[in-house]
XYZ file of C-alpha atoms in Angstrom:
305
model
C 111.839 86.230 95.119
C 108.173 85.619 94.974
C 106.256 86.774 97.257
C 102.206 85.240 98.023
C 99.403 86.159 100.094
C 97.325 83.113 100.500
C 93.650 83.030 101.453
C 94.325 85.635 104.319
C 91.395 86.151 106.693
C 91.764 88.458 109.820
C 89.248 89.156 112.367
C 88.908 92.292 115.207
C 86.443 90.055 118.135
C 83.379 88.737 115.748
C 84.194 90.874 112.981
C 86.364 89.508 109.912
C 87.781 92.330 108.003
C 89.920 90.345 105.315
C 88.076 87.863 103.744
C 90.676 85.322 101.973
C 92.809 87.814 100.571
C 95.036 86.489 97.848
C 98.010 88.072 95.234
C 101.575 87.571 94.629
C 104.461 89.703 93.660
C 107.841 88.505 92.520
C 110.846 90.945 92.685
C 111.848 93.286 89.645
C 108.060 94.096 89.950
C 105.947 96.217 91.549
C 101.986 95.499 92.233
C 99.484 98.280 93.322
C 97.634 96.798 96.110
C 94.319 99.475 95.610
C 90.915 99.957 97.504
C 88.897 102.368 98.642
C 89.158 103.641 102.487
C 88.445 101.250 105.180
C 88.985 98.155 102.620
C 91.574 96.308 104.003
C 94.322 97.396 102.619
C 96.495 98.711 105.185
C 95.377 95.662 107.372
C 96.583 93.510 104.809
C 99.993 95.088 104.958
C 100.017 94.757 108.648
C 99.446 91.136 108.177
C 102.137 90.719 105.715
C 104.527 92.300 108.386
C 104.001 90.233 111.267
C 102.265 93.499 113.067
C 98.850 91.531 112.956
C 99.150 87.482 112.459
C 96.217 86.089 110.825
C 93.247 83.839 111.664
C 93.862 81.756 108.702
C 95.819 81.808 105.726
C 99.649 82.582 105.270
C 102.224 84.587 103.471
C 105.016 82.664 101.680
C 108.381 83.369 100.167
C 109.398 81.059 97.212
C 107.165 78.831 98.241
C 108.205 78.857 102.353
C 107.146 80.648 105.335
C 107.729 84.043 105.272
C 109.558 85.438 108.068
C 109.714 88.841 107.706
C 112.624 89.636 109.786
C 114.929 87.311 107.726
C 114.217 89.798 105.026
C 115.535 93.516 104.314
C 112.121 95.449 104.168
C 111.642 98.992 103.759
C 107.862 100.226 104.989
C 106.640 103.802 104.005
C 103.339 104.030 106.383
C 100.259 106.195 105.119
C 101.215 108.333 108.360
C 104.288 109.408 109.459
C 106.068 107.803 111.981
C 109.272 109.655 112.655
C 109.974 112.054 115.717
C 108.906 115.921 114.794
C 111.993 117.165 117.372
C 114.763 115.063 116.196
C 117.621 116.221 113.606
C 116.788 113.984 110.384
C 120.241 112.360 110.393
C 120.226 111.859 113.761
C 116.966 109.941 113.841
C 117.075 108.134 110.796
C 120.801 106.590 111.874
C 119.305 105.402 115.108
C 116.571 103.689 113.055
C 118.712 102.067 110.763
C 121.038 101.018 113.668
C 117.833 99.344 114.982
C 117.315 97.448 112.135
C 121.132 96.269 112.125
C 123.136 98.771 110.401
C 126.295 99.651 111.652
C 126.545 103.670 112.606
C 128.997 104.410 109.808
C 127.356 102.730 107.775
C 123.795 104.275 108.455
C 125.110 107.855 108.028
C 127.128 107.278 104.583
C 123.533 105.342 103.553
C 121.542 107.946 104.978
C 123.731 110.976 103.688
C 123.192 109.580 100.086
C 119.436 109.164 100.290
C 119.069 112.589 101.631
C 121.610 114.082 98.579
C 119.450 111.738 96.144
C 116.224 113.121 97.219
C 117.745 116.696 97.523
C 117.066 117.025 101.289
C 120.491 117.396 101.669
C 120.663 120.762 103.228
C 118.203 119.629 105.984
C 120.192 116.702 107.750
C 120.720 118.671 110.855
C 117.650 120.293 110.979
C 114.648 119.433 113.180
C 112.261 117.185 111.217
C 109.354 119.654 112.748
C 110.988 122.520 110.690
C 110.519 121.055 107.397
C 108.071 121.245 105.020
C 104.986 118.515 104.136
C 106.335 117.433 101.013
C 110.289 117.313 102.525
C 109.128 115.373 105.511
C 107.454 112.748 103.245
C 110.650 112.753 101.214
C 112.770 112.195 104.864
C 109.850 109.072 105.451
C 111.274 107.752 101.846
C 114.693 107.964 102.518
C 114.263 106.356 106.143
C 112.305 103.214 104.308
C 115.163 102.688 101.543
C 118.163 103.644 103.839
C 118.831 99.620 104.315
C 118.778 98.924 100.783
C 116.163 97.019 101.205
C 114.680 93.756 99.283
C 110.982 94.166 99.953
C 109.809 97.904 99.426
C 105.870 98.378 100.869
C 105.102 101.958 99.884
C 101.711 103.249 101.446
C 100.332 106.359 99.697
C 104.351 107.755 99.332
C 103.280 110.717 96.982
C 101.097 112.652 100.072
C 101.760 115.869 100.300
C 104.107 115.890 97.098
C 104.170 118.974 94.976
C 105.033 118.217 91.216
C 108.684 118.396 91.032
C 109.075 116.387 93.951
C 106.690 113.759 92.918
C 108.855 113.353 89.722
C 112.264 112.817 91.938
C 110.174 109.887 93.528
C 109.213 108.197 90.723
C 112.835 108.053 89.418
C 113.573 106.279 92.776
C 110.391 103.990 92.420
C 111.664 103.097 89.005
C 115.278 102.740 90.019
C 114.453 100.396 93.149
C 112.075 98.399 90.669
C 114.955 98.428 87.724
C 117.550 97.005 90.541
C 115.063 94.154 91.239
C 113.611 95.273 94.431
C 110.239 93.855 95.137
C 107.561 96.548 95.499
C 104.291 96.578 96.689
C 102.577 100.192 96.606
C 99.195 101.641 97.443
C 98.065 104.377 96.552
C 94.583 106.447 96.100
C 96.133 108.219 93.145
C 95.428 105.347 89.981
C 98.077 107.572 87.384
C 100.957 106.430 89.696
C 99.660 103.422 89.756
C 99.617 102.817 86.390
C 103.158 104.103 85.521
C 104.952 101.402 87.861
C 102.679 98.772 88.609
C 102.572 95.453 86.236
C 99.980 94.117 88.476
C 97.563 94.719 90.820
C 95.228 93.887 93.254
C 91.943 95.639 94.127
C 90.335 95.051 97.647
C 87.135 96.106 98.497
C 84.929 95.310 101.761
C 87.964 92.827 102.695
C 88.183 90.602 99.062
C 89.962 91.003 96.621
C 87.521 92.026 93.903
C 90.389 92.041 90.897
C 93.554 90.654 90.756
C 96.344 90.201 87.515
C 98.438 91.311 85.191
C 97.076 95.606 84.489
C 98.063 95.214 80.617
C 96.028 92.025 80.092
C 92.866 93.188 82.440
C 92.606 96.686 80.698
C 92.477 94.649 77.265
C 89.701 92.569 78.752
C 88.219 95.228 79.737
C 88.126 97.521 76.683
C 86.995 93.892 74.804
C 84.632 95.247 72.291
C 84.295 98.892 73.198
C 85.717 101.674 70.927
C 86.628 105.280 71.448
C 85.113 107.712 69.345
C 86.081 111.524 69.011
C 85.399 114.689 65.946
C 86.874 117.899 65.518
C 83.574 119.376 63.964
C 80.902 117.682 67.211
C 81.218 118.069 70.806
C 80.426 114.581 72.256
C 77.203 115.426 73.127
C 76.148 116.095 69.853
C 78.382 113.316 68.477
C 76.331 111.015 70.506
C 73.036 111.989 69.382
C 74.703 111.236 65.500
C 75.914 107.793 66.425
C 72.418 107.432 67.909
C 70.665 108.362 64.688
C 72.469 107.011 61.908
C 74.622 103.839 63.623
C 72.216 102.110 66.242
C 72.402 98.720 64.525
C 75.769 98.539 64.541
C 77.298 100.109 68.029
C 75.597 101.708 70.854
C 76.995 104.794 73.040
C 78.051 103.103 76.444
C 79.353 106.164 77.955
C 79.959 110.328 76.976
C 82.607 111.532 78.346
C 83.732 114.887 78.645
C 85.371 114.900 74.620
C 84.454 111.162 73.287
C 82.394 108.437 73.008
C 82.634 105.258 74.357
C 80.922 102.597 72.136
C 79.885 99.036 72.458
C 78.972 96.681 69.159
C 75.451 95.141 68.699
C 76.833 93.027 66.198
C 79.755 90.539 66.002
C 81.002 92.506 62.671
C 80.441 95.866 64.404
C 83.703 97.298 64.488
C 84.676 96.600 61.004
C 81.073 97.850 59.578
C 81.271 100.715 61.755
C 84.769 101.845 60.606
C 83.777 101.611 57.378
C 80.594 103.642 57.564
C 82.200 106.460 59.238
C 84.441 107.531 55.617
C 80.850 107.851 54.234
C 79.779 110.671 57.092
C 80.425 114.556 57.601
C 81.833 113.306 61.134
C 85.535 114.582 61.338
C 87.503 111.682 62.916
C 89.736 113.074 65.678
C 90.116 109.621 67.603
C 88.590 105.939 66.695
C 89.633 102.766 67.645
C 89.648 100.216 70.394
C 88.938 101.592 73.671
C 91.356 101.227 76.271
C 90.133 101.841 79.809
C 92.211 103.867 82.697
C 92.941 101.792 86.063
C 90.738 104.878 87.480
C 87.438 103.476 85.094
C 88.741 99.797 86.310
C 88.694 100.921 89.831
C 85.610 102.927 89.730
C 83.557 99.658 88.049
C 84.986 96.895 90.504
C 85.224 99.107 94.080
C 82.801 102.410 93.120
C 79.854 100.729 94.864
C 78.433 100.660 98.076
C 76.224 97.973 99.950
């Protein structure tokens, strides 16, 4: 399936929050749908499920209407949404039943989730008496309980210690190997960046970035190195490159143990490389720079008006 958001504006009274949003996703994939708070993105999902219908614009579904009760969807809200004084079990078989599971069904389905996410124990237990982290892991098993199609996972590692964050990226990757479509937002860009092929960065109601991660962090990191020593901090490393290399690179950025350089010069790279062997500067890193989703982010969403 491929899934598209096309030129998608919504508006509260006078005031348009989504401003043509536009991405697609096909299944087998997942795409991190990112912005800061207040950017649209939960809005946009909300359009996407037929909770909020649009002033203009449309979501399609190989290249039809999409109707999103024709399809199996699994939604994992930013805030939970189950009932604090119900048994897990209980509550999550009257959910699925709700979205057309048969009871036997639902309770085998919902059994297994809660085994697979090792919530096991807690089936018959209040949902109020659980932890954070094992109620968000209850949410996850109530979204994938109908083996869904369509998986829209809002911020699903909240309140996640470690171990448990680890179980849910097995399932992420699982759902994604069995060609489940996957949309997932999230504040935290190094979960991002372990599932997502593309994204799709929002920010005051646009969509600021959009594409393939892989290709956009190469154009990004176009003709910026990464520079690091074992004998200079990168404070002092800077103030070298400064001195002896200024007409061939120039420091862009010091971060915390490296240098992020920029060339001056269309042969920079090579000349630079080159002139390093001929320095006291212990190489502990050099090559092309490569930046994190979090730098991407940071550059394309980090301002304000």
């Amino acid at each position: 399936m491929k899934l598209e958001v096309k030129e998608i504006r919504k508006s509260f009274g006078d005031t348009e929050v989504l401003h043509g949003i536009s991405f697609q996703v096909e299944s087998g994939k997942a795409l991190g749908l990112l912005g800061r708070n207040g950017a649209g993105k939960t809005t946009t999902i909300r359009v996407l499920m037929d909770v909020f219908h649009p002033n203009a614009g449309c979501v399609l579904a190989d290249g039809k209407p999409f109707i999103p009760k024709e399809h199996k969807i699994g939604y994992l809200p930013e805030e939970r949404g189950l009932y604090p004084q119900k048994k897990v079990l209980e509550q999550m078989v009257y959910l699925a039943r709700l979205r057309g599971m048969g009871t036997k069904e639902a309770r085998q389905s919902g059994k297994g989730w809660l085994e697979r996410l090792e919530i096991g124990e807690y089936a018959d237990r209040k949902l109020e008496t659980l932890s954070k982290g094992n109620q968000q892991k209850v949410q996850l098993a109530q979204t994938l309980i109908c083996d869904p199609d369509i998986i829209i996972l809002d911020e699903p590692f909240s309140g996640l210690d470690p171990v448990n964050a680890q179980i849910l990226k097995d399932v992420v990757r699982e759902q994604i190997a069995l060609g489940k479509l996957v949309i997932f937002s999230s504040h935290q860009m190094g979960y991002v960046e372990e599932f997502c092929e593309e994204i799709a960065i929002i920010n005051h109601g646009e969509i600021v970035l959009a594409g393939n991660l892989k290709d956009i962090k190469q154009e990004a990191g176009k003709d910026r190195l990464i520079l690091s020593a074992l004998n200079y901090g990168a404070e002092k490393l800077a103030e070298k490159v400064k001195a002896e290399f200024s007409s061939l690179v120039r420091v862009e950025q010091v971060k915390k143990d490296a240098l992020i350089l920029e060339g001056v010069c269309e042969d920079a790279k090579k000349r630079f490389f080159q002139a390093l062997a001929d320095t006291d500067i212990d190489v502990a890193q050099a090559g092309i720079y490569e930046p994190s989703l979090n730098d991407i982010f940071v550059a394309k969403a980090g301002g304000e008006e």
